[in-house]
mmCIF file of C-alpha atoms and ligand atoms in Angstrom:
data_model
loop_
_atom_site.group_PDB
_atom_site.id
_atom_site.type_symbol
_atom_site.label_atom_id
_atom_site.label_comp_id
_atom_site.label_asym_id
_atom_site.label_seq_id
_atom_site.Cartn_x
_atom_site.Cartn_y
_atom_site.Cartn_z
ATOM 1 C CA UNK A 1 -19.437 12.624 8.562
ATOM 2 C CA UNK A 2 -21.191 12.420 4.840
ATOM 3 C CA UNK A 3 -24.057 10.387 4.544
ATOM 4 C CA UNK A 4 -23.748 7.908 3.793
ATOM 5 C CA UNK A 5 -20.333 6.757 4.878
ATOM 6 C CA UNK A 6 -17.309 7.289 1.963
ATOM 7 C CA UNK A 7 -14.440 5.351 2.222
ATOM 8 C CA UNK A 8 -11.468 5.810 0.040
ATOM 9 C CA UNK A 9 -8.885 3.038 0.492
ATOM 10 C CA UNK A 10 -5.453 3.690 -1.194
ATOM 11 C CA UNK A 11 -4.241 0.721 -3.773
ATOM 12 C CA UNK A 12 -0.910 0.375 -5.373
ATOM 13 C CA UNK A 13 0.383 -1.805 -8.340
ATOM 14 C CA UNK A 14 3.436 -3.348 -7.356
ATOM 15 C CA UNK A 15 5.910 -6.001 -8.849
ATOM 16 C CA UNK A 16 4.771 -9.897 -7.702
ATOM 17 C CA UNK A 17 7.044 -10.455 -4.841
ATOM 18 C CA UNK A 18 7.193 -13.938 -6.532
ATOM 19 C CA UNK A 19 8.857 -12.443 -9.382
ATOM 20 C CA UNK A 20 12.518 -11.152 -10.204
ATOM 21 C CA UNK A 21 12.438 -7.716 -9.673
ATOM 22 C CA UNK A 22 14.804 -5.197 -11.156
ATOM 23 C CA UNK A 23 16.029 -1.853 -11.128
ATOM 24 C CA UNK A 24 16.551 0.037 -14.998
ATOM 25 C CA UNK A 25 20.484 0.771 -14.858
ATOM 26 C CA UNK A 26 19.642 3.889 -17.050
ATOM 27 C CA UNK A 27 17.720 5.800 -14.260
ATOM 28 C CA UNK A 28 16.967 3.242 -11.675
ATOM 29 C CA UNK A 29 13.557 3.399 -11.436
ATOM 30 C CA UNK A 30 11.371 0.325 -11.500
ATOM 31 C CA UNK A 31 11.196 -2.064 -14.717
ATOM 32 C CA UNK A 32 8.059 -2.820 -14.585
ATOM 33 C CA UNK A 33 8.221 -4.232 -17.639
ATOM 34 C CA UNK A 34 10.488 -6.903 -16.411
ATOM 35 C CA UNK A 35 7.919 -8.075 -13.731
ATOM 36 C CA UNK A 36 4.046 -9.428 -12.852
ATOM 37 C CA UNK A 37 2.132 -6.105 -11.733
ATOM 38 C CA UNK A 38 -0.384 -7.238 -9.298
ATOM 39 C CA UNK A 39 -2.254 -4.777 -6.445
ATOM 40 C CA UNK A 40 -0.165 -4.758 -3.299
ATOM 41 C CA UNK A 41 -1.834 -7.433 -0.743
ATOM 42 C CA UNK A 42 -1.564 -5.211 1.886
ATOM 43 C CA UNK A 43 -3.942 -3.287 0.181
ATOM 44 C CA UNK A 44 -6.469 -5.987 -0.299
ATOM 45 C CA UNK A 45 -6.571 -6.181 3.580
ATOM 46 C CA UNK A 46 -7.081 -2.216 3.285
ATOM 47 C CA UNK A 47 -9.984 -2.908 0.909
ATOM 48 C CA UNK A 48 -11.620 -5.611 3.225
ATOM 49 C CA UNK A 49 -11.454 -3.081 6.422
ATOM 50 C CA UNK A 50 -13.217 -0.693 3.941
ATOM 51 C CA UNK A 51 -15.981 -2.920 2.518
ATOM 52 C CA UNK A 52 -16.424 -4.384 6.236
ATOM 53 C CA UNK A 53 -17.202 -0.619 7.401
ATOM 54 C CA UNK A 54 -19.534 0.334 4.384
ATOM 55 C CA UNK A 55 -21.067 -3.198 5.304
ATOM 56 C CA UNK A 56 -21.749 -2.475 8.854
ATOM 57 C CA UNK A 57 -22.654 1.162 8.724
ATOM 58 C CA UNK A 58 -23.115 2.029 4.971
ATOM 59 C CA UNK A 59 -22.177 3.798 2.367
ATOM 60 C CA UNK A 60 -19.567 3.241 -0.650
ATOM 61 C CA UNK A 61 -15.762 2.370 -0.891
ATOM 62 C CA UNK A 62 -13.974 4.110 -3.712
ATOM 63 C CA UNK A 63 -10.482 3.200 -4.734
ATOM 64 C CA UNK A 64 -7.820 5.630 -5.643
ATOM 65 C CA UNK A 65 -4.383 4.555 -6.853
ATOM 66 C CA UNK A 66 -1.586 6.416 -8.821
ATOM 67 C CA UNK A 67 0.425 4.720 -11.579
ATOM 68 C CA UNK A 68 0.328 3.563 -15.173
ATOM 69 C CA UNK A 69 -2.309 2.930 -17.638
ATOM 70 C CA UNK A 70 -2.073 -1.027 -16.116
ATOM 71 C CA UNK A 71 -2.525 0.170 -12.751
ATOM 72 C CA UNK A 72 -6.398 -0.306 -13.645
ATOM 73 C CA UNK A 73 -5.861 -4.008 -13.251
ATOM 74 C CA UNK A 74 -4.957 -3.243 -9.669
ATOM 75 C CA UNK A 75 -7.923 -1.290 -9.929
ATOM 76 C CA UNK A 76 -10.324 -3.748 -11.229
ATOM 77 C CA UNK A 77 -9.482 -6.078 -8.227
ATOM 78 C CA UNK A 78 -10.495 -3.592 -5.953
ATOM 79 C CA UNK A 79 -13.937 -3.279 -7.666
ATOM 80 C CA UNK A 80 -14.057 -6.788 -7.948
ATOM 81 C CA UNK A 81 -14.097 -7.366 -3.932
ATOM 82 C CA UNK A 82 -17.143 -5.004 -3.659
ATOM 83 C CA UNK A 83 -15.666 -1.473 -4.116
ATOM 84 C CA UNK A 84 -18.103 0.957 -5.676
ATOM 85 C CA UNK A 85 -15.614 3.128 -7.725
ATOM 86 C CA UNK A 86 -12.212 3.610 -8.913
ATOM 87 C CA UNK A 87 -10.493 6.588 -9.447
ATOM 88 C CA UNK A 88 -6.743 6.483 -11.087
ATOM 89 C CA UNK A 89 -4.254 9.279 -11.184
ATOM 90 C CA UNK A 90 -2.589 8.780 -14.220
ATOM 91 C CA UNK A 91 -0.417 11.106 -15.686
ATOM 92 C CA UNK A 92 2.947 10.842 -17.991
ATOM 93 C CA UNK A 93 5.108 13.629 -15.938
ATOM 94 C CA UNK A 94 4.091 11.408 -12.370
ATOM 95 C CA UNK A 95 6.727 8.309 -14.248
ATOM 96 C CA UNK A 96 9.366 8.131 -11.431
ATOM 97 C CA UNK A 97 7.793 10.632 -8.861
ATOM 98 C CA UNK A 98 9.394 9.813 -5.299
ATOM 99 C CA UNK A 99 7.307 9.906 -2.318
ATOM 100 C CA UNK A 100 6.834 13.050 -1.552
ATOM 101 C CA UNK A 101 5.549 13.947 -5.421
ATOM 102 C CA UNK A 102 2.894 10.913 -5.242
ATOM 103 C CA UNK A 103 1.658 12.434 -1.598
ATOM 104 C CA UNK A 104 1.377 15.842 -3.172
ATOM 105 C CA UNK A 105 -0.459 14.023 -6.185
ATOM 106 C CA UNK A 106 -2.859 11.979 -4.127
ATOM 107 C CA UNK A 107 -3.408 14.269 -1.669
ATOM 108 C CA UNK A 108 -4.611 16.925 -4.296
ATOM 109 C CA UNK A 109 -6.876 13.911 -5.383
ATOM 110 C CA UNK A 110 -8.321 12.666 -2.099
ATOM 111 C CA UNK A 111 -9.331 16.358 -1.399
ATOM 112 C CA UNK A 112 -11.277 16.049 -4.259
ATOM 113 C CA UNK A 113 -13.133 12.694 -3.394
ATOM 114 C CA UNK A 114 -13.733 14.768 0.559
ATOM 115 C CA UNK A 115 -13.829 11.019 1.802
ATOM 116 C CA UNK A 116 -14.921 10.668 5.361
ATOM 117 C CA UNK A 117 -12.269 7.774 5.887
ATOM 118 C CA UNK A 118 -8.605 7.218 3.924
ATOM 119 C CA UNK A 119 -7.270 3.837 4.605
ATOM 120 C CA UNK A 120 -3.912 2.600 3.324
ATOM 121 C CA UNK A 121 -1.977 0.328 3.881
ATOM 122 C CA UNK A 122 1.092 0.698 6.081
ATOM 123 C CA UNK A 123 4.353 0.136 3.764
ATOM 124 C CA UNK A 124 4.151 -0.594 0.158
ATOM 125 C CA UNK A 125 6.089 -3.993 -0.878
ATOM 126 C CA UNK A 126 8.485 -2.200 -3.505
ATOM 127 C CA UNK A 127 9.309 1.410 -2.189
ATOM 128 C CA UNK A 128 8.440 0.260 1.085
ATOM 129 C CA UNK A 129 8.919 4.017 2.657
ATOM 130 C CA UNK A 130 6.053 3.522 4.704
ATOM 131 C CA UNK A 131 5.717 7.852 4.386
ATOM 132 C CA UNK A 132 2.410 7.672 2.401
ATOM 133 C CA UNK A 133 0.302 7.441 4.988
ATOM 134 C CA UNK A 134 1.577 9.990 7.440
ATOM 135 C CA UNK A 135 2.711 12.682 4.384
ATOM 136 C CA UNK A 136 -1.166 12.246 3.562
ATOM 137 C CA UNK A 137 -2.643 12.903 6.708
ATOM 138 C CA UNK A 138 -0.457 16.033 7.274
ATOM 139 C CA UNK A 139 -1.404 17.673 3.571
ATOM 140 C CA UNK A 140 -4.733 16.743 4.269
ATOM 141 C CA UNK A 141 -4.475 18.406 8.268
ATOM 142 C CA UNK A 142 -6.515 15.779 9.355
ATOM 143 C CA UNK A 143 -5.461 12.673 12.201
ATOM 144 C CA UNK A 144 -3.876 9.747 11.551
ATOM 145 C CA UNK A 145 -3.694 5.948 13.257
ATOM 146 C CA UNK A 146 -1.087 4.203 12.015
ATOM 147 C CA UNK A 147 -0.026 0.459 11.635
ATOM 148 C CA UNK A 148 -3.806 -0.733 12.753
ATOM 149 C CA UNK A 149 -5.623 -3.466 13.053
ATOM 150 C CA UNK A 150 -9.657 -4.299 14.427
ATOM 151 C CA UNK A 151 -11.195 -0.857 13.023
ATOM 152 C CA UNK A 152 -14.256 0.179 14.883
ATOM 153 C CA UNK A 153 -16.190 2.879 13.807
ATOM 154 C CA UNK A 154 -18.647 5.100 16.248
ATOM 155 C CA UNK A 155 -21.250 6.611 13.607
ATOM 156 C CA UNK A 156 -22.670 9.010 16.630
ATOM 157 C CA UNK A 157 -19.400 10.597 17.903
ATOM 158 C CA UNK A 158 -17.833 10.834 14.250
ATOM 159 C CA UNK A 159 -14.808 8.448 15.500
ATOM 160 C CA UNK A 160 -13.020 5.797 14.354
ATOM 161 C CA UNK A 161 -10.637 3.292 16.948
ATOM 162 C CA UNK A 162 -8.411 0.534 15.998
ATOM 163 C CA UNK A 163 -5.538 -1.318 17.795
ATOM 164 C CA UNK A 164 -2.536 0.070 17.142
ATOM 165 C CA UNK A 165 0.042 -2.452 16.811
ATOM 166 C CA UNK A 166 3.665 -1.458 17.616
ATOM 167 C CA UNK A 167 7.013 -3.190 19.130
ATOM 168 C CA UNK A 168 5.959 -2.995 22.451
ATOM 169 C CA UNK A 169 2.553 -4.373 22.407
ATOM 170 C CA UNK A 170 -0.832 -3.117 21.467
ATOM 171 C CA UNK A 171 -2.302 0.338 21.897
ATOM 172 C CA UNK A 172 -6.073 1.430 21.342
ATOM 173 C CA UNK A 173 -6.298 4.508 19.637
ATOM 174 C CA UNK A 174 -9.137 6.609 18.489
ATOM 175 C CA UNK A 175 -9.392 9.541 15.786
ATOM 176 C CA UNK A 176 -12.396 11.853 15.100
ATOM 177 C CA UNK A 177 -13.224 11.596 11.357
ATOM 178 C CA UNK A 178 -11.951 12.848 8.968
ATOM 179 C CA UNK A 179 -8.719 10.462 9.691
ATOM 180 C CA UNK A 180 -6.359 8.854 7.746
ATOM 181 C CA UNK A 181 -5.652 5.410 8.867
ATOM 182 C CA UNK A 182 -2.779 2.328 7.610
ATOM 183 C CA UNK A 183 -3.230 -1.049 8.299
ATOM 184 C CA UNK A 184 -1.113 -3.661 8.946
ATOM 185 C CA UNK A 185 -0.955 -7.141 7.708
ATOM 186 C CA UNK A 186 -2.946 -8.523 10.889
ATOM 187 C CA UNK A 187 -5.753 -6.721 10.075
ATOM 188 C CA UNK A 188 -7.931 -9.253 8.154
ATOM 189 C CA UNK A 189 -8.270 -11.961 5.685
ATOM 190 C CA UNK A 190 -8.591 -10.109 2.239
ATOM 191 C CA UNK A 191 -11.755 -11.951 0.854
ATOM 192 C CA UNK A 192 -11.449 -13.467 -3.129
ATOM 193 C CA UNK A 193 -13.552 -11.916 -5.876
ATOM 194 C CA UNK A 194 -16.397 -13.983 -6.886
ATOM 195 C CA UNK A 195 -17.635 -14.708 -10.394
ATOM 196 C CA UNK A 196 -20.416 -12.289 -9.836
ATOM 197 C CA UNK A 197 -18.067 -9.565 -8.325
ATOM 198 C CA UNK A 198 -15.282 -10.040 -11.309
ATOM 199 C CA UNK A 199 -18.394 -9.370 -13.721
ATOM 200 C CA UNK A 200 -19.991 -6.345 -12.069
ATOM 201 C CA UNK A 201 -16.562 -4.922 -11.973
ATOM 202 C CA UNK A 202 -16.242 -4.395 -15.396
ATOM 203 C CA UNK A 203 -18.635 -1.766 -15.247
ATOM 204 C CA UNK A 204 -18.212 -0.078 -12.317
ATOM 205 C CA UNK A 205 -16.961 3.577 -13.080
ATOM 206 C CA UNK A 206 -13.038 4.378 -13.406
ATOM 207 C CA UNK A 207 -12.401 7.846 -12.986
ATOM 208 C CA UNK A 208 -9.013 9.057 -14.601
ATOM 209 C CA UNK A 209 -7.381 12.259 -13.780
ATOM 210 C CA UNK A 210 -4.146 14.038 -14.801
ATOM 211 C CA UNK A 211 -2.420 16.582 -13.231
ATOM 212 C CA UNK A 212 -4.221 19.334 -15.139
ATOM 213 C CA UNK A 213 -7.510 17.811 -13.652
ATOM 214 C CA UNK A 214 -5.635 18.205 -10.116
ATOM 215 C CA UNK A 215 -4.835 21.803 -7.916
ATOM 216 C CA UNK A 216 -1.105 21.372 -8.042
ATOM 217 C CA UNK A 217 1.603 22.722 -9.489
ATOM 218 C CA UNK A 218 2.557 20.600 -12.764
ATOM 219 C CA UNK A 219 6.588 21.645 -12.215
ATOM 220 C CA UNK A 220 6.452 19.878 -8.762
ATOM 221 C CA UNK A 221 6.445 17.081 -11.041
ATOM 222 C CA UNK A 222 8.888 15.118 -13.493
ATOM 223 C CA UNK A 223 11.848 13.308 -13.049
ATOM 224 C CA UNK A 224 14.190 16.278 -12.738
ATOM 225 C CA UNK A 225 12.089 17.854 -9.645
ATOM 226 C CA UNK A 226 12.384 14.636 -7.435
ATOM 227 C CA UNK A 227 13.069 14.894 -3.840
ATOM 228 C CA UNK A 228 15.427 12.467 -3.636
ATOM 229 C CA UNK A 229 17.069 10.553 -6.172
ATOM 230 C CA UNK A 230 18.363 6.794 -6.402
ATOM 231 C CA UNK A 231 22.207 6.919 -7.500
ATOM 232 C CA UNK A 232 23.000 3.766 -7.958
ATOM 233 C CA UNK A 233 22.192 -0.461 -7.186
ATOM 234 C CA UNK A 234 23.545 -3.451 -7.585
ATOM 235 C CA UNK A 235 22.165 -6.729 -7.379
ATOM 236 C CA UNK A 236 21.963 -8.437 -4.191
ATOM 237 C CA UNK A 237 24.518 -11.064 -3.905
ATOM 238 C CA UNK A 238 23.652 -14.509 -4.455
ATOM 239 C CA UNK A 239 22.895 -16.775 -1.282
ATOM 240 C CA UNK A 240 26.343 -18.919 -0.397
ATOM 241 C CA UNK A 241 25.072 -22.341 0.034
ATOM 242 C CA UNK A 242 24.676 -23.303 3.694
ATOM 243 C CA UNK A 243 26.495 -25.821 6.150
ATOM 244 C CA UNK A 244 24.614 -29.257 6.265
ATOM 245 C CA UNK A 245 25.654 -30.929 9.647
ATOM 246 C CA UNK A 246 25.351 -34.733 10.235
ATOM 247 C CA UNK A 247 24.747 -35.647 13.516
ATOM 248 C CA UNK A 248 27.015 -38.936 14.574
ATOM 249 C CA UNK A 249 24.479 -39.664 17.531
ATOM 250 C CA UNK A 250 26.810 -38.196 20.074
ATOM 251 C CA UNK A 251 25.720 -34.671 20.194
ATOM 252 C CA UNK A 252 28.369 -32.879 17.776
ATOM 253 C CA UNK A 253 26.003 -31.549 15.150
ATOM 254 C CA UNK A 254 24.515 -29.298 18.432
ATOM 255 C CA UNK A 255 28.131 -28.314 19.681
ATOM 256 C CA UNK A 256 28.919 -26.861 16.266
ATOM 257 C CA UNK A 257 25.229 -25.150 16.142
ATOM 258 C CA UNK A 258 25.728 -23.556 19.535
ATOM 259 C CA UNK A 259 29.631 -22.595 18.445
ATOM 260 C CA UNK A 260 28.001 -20.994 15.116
ATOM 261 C CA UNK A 261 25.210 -19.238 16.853
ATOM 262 C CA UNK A 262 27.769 -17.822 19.866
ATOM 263 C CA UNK A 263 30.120 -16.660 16.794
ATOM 264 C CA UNK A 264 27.084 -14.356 15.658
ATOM 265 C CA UNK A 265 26.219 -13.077 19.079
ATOM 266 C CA UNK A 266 23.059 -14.907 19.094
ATOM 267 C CA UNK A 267 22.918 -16.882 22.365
HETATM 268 C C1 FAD B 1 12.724 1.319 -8.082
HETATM 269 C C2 FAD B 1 12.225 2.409 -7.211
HETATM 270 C C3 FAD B 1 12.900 3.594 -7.182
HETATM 271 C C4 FAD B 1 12.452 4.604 -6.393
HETATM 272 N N1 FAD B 1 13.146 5.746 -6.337
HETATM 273 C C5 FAD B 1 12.781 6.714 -5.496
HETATM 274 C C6 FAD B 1 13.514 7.876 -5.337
HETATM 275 O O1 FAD B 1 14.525 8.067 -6.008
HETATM 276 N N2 FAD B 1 13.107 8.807 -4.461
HETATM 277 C C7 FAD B 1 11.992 8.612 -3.686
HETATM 278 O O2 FAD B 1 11.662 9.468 -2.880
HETATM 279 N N3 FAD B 1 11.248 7.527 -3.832
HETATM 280 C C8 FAD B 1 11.621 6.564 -4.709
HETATM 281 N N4 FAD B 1 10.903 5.428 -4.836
HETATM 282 C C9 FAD B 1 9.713 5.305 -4.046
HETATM 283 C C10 FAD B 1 8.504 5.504 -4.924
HETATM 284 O O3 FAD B 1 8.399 6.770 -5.374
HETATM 285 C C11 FAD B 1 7.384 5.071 -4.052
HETATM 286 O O4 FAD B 1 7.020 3.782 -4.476
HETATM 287 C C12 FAD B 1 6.147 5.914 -4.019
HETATM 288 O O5 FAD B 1 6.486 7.221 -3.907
HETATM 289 C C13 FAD B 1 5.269 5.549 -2.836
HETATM 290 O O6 FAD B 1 6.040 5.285 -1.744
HETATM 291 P P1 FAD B 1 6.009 3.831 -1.090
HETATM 292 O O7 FAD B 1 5.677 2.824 -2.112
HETATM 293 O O8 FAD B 1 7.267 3.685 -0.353
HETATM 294 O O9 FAD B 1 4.733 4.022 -0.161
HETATM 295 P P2 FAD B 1 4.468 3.534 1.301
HETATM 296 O O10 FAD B 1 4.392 4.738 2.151
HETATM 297 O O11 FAD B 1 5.369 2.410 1.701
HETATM 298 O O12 FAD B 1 3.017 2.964 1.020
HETATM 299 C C14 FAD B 1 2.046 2.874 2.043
HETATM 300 C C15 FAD B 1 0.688 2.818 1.401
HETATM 301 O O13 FAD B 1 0.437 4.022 0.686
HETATM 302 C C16 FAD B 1 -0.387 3.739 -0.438
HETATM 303 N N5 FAD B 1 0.324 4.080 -1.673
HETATM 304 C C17 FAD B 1 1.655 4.225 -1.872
HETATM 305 N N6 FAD B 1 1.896 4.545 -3.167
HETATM 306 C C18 FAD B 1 0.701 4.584 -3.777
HETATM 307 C C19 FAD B 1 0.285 4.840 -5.125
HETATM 308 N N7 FAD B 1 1.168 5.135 -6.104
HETATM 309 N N8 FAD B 1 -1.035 4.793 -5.401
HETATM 310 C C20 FAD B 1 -1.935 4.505 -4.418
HETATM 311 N N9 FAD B 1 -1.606 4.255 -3.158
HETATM 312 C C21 FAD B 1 -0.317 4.292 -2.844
HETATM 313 C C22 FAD B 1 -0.693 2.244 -0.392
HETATM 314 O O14 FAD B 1 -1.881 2.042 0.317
HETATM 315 C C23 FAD B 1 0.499 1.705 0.391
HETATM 316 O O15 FAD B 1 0.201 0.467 1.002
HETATM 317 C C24 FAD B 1 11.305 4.421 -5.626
HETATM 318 C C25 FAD B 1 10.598 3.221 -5.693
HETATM 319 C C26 FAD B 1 11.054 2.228 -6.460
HETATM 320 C C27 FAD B 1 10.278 0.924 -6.490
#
C-alpha cells in the first residue's frame, strides 16, 4: 500500500431520476440534453466510504469519472464533499461507448492514478449494467468485493473487509489491496457539501485526459466499434388508473383484495 493511502472512487453523471428521461430515436443513446445531469447518488455514498477511509487512516480521495464536458459538475460535487482531486476522461470518440468501451477507458485511466483502493458504486441508475465494477477489477487483475457495505480497512496486513450484502443474507469478505470494491446503497449517509467545501472545490485540480493521453487503442472506440448495440425502444406505457374499493362495513372491499391478489399468484 502507497503512503499515504489513495483512494480513487468512481463517479458518474446520470439523468435526475426525478426527471423524464429519454432515449434519441436517431441512435438511441441517452438525450442528455433532454434531462437534469446530476452525479449518481450511489456514488456519493462511494465518495463518503472514501473520505471516511482517508479520514481514519490518511491519505487523499481522487475522483475519476468518464463523460462529457458537464460531467465536471458531477465532478465538482465530489470535490466539494472533501475529495482531493478530480480526474475526467473526456474524449469526443467515447460519445455512446457501451460498457465494455468505458471499462477499457477507465481501466487504462485508473492504471495510471496506481490507486491503492477503487470504489464504485454497484449499478449505475441509467445503464444500470452493474458490469463496471467487476470488468474493472479483471483488466486491472486485481480482487474485487462486490455489493458492500461497513468497509474496514487493516493498514498492517494491506486488507480491506466489508459486509457483503446479497439475497441470502450477509457475508464478510476480505481482499488484500490493491482491490476493487462497489457499494451498495446501505452503505452510508452521503454527507452535504458545506459552504466552505463548495468554495475550496473550485480550485481543487481537474485533470482531463483523452484517449491519446490513455494506453489504448483509439479504434476500440466510436460508435461503430460498440459491443453491443441498442436496436430499438419505445416508451413505457402509461400507468392504467387503479381500482378504488369502498368498503360497505361488511368486509367486501377485503374479499375482492384477496380475489385480486389470488388472481396474480400472490397469496
Ligand atoms: C441510453 C443508453 C444506451 C446505452 N446503450 C448501450 C449499448 O448499446 N451497449 C452497451 O453495452 N451499453 C449501453 N449503455 C450502457 C452505457 O454504456 C453505460 O452507461 C456505461 O457503459 C456504464 O455502464 P453502467 O452505467 O451500466 O455501469 P454500472 O456497471 O451499472 O455502474 C456501476 C458503477 O460504475 C461506475 N461507473 C459506471 N460508468 C461510469 C462512468 N462513465 N464514469 C465513472 N464511473 C462510472 C460508477 O461508480 C457506477 O456506480 C447505454 C446506456 C444508456 C443510458
Amino acid at each position: 500500500m502507497s503512503d499515504p493511502l489513495h483512494v480513487v472512487v468512481l463517479v458518474k453523471q446520470v439523468p435526475d431520476t426525478y426527471s423524464e428521461r429519454r432515449l434519441r430515436e436517431e441512435d438511441w443513446t441517452l438525450d442528455r440534453d433532454a434531462t437534469d445531469p446530476v452525479i449518481d447518488e450511489i456514488d456519493t455514498r462511494g465518495v463518503e466510504a472514501g473520505l471516511q477511509l482517508v479520514e481514519e487512516h490518511g491519505g487523499e480521495v481522487t475522483v475519476l469519472t468518464m463523460g462529457p464536458e458537464r460531467a465536471t459538475e458531477a465532478l465538482r460535487k465530489a470535490l466539494a464533499m472533501g475529495a482531493a482531486r478530480a480526474v475526467h476522461v473526456q474524449d469526443d470518440r467515447l460519445a455512446g461507448a457501451c460498457a465494455l468501451q468505458t471499462s477499457v477507458a477507465l481501466a487504462a485511466a485508473l492504471r495510471t492514478l496506481a490507486p491503492d483502493l477503487v470504489i464504485t458504486g454497484n449499478e449505475s441508475t441509467d445503464g444500470r449494467t452493474g458490469s463496471l465494477p467487476s470488468m474493472l477489477a479483471e483488466r486491472l487483475g486485481v480482487p474485487q468485493i462486490t455489493s458492500a457495505k461497513a468497509l474496514r480497512l487493516d493498514a498492517a496486513t494491506r486488507s480491506l473487509s466489508a459486509e457483503r450484502v446479497h439475497d441470502s443474507g450477509v457475508t464478510e469478505v476480505t481482499a488484500t489491496l490493491p482491490a476493487v470494491v462497489s457499494v451498495n446503497e446501505k452503505t452510508n449517509e452521503p454527507r452535504y457539501p458545506n459552504f466552505k467545501g463548495i468554495m475550496s472545490a473550485k480550485k481543487k485540480p481537474v485533470s482531463v485526459l483523452g484517449l491519446d493521453d490513455l494506453e489504448v487503442d483509439p479504434a476500440r472506440f466510436g460508435t461503430g466499434a460498440t459491443s453491443t448495440t441498442v436496436l430499438a425502444g419505445a416508451p413505457r406505457p402509461a400507468r392504467a388508473a387503479g381500482e378504488t374499493l369502498t368498503d360497505d362495513g361488511q368486509g367486501n372491499s377485503v374479499a375482492t383484495v384477496v380475489e385480486h391478489l389470488v388472481a396474480g399468484r400472490l397469496l
